[in-house]
CSV table of C-alpha atoms in Angstrom, one decimal:
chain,number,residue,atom,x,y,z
A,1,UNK,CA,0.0,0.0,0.0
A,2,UNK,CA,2.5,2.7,1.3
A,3,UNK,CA,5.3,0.7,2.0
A,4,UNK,CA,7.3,2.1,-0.8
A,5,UNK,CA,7.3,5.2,1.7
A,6,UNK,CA,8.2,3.9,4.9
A,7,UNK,CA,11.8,4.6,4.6
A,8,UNK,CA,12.0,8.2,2.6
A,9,UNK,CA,13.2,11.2,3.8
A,10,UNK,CA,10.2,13.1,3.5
A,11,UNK,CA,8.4,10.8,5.2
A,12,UNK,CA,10.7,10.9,8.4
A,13,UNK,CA,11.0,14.6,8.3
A,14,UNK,CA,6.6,14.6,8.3
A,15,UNK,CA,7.1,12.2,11.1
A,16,UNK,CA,9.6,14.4,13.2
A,17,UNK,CA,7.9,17.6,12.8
A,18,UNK,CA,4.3,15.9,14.4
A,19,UNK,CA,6.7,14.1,17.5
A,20,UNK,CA,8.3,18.6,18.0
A,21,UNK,CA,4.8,19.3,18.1
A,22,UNK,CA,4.0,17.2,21.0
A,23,UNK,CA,7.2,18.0,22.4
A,24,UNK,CA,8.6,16.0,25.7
A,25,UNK,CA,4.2,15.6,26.4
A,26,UNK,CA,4.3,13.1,23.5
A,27,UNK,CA,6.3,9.6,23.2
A,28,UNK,CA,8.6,8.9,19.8
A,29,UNK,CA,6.9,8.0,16.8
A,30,UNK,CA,9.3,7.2,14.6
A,31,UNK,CA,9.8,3.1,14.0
A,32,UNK,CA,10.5,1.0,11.0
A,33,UNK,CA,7.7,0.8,8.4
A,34,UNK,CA,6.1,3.5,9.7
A,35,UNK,CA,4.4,6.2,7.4
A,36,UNK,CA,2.5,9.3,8.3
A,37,UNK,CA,-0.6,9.3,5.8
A,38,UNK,CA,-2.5,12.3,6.7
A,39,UNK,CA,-3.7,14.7,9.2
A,40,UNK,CA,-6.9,16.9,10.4
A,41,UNK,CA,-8.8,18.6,12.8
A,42,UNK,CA,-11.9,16.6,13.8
A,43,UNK,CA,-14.4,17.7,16.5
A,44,UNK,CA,-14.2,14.8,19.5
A,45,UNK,CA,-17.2,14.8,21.6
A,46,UNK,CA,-15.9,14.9,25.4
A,47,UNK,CA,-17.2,14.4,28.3
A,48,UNK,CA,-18.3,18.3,29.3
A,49,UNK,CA,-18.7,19.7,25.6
A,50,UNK,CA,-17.3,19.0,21.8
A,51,UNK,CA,-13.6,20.1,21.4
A,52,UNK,CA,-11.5,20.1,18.5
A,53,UNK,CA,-8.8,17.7,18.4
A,54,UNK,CA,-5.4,16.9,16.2
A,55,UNK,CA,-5.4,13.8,14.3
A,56,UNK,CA,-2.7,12.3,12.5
A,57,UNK,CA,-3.3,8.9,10.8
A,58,UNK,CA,-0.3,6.5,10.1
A,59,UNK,CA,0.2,3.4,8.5
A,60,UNK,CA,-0.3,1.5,12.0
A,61,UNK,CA,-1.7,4.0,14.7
A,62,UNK,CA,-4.0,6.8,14.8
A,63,UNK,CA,-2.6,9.5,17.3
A,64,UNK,CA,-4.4,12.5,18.1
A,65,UNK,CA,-3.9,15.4,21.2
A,66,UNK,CA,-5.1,18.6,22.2
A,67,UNK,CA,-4.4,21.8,19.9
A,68,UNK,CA,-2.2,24.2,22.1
A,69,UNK,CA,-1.1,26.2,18.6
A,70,UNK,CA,-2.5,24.3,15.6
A,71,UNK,CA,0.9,23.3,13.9
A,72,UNK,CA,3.1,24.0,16.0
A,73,UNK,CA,2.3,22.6,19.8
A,74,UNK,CA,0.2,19.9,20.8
A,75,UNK,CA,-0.3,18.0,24.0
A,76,UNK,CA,-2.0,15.3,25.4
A,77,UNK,CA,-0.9,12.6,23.2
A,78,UNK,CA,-3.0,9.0,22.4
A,79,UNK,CA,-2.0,6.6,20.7
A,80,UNK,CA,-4.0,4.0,18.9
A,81,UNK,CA,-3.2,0.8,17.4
A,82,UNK,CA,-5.1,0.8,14.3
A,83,UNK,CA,-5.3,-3.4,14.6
A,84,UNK,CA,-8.0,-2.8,17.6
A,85,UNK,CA,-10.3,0.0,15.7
A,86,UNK,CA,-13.6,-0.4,14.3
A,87,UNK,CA,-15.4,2.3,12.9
A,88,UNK,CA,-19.7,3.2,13.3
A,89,UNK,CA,-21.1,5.6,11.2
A,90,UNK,CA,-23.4,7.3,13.5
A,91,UNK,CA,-26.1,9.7,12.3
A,92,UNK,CA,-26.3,13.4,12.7
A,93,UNK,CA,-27.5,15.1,16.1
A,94,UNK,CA,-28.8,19.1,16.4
A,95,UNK,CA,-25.3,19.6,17.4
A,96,UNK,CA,-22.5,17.8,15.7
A,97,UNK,CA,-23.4,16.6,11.9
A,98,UNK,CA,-21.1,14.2,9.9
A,99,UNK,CA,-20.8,11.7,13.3
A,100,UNK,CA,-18.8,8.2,13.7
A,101,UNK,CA,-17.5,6.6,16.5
A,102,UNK,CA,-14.4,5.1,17.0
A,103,UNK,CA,-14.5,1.9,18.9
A,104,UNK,CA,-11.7,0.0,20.4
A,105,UNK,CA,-11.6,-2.4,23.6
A,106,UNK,CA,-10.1,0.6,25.9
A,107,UNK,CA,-11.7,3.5,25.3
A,108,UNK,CA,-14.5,4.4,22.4
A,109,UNK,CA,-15.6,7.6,21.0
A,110,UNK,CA,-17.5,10.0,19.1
A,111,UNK,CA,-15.8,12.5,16.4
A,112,UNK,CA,-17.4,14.2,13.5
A,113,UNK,CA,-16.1,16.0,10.8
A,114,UNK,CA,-16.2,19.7,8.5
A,115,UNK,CA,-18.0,17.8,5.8
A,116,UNK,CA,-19.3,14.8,4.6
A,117,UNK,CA,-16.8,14.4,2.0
A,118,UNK,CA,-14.1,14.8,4.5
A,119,UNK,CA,-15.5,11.9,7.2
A,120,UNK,CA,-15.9,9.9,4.0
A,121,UNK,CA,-12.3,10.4,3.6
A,122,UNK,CA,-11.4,9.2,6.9
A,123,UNK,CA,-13.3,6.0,7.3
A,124,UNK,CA,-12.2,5.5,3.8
A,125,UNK,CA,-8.7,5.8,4.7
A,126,UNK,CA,-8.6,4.5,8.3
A,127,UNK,CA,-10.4,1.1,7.0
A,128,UNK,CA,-7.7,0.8,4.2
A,129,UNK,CA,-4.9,0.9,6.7
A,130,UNK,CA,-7.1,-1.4,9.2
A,131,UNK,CA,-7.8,-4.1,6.4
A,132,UNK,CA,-3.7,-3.6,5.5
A,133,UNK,CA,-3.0,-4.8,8.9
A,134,UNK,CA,-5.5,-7.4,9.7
A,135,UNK,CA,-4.3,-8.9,6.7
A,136,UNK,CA,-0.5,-8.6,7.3
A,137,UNK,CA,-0.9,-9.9,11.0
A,138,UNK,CA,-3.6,-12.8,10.2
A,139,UNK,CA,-5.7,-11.1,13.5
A,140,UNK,CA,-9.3,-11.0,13.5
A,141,UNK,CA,-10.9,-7.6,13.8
A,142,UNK,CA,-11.5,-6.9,17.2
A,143,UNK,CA,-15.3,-7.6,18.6
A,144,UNK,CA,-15.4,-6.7,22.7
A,145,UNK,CA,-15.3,-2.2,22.7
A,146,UNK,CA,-15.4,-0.2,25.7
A,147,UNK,CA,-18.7,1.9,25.5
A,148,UNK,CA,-18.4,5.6,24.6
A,149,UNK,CA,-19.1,8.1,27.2
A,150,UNK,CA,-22.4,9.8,27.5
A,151,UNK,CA,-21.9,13.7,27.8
A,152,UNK,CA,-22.9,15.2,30.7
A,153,UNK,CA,-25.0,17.7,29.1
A,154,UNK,CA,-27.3,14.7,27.9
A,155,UNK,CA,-29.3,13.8,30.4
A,156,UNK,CA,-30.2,16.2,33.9
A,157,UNK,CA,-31.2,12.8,35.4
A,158,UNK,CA,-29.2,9.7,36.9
A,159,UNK,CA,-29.9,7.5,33.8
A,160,UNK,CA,-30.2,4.4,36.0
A,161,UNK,CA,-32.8,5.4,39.2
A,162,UNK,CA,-34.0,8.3,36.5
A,163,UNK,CA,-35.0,9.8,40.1
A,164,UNK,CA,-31.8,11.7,41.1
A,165,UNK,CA,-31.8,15.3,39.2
A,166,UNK,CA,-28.2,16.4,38.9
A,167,UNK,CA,-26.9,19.5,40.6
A,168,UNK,CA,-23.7,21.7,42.3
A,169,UNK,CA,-24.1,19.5,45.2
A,170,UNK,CA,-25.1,15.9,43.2
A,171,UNK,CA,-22.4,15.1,40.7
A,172,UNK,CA,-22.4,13.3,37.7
A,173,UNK,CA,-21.0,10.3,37.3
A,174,UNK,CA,-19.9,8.0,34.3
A,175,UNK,CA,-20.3,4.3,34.6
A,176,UNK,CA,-16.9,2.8,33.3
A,177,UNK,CA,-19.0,-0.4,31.7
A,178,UNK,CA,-22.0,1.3,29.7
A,179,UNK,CA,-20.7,4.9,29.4
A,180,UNK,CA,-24.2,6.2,31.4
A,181,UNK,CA,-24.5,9.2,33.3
A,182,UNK,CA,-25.4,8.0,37.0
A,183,UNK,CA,-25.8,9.7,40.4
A,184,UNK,CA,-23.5,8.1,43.4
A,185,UNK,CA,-26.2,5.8,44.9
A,186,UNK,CA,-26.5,4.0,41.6
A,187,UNK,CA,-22.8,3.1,41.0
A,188,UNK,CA,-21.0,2.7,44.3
A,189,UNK,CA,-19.2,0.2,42.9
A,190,UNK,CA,-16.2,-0.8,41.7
A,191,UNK,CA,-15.0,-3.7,39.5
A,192,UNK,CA,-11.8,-5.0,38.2
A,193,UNK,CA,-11.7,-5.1,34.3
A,194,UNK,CA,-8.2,-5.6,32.6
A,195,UNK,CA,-9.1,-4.4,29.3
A,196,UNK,CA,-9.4,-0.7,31.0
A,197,UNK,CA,-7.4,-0.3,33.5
A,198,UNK,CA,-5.4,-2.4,36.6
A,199,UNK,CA,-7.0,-0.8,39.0
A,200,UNK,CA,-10.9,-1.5,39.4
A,201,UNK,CA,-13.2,1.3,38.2
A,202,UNK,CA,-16.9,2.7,39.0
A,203,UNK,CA,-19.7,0.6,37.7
A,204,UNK,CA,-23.4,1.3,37.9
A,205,UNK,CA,-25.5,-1.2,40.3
A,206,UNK,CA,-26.8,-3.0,37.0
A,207,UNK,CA,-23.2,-3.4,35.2
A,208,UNK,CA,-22.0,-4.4,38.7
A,209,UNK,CA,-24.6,-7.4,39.0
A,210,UNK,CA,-23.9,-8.1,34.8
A,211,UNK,CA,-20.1,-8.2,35.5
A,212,UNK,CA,-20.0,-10.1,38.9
A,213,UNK,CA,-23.0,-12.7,37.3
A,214,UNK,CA,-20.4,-13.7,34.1
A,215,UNK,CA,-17.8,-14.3,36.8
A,216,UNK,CA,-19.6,-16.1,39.6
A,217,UNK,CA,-22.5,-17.1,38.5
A,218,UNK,CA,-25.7,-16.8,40.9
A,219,UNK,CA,-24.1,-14.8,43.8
A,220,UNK,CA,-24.7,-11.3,42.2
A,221,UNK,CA,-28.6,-12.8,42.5
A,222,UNK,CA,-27.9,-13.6,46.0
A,223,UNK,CA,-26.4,-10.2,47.0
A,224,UNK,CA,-29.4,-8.6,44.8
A,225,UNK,CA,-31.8,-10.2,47.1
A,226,UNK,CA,-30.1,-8.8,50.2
A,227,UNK,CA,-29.8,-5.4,48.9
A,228,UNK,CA,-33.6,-5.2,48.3
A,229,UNK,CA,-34.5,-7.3,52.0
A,230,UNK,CA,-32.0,-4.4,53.6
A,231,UNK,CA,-33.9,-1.8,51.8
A,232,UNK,CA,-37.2,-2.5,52.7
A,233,UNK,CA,-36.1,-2.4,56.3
């Protein structure tokens, strides 16, 4: 595909000038085979509000960061294997138009793009490289994803009790399993899963009893049955 590339000048000095822009913030990019294919601002739906966001696709990863100066600093670097993407053509909302999602199995989310041309471009480009590398590796595309955040500016309501109304004092929370927007009563707690993190993160009640049920089958019933006897008391 681009391999041809991979070991040009042009294509290292491309390469350098995106690792100045990240600066000591960002980790070395430069490796064997490796070929910067594009770049563009995409609007990334975060957690508080939309923000625009640096994209640069490669042969092999997609790394993107915050803009500081576009095209000249950048920070907050990720980097994403492009083995673990899939891609979700999502449809437009009243506030972000030209929408897809970009799933893998640590973190998942939403980006859209200036036009539809340009987001056709993308997927067009980022499913070339994916299919490249499936087929080099001999991997199957990847089918577990973590689920995408759901902004906070979604829902006033704890999307599990749909009782709790969200305010200065009552925080939002996100549910690490199914991305919802819950109030602290519905996920106090915590579960272990190795895909996201080493450390165990906040679930909601219902994702709790889903998670500990795959793992130990009939005691998240049991401990069901003694949260409801203890609330009725």
């Amino acid at each position: 595909m681009v391999d041809h590339l991979a070991n040009t000048e042009i294509n290292s000095q491309r390469i350098a000038a995106v690792e100045n822009c990240f600066g000591a913030s960002g980790q070395p990019l430069a490796v064997p085979g490796r070929v910067l294919l594009g770049e563009g601002i995409l609007t990334k739906e975060c957690r508080k509000k939309p923000k625009p966001r640096i994209f640069f696709l490669f042969n092999d990863i997609l790394v993107y960061g915050s803009i500081v100066i576009n095209k000249r600093k950048y920070n907050s670097q990720h980097i994403i294997p492009l083995e673990d993407v899939t891609l979700e053509t999502l449809p437009d909302t009243l506030q972000m138009k030209n929408r897809w999602m970009i799933k893998t199995s640590k973190k998942s989310f939403v980006v859209s793009a200036a036009s539809l041309t340009e987001r056709k471009e993308w997927i067009s480009h980022l499913e070339e490289c994916i299919r490249h590398l499936l087929t080099k590796t001999g991997r199957q595309p990847s089918t577990e994803h973590a689920a995408p955040w759901i902004p906070d500016k979604a829902t006033d309501i704890c999307m599990r009790c749909t009782q709790t109304k969200f305010s200065t004092l009552t925080r939002r929370h996100h549910c690490r399993k199914c991305g919802f927007v819950v109030c602290g009563d519905c996920s106090r707690q915590r579960f272990l899963m190795p895909r996201l993190s080493p450390k165990p993160l906040r679930v909601c009640n219902l994702c709790y009893r889903q998670l500990l049920n795959r793992e130990h089958p009939g005691l998240a019933f049991s401990i069901s049955i003694k949260s409801t006897l203890k609330d009725s008391h």
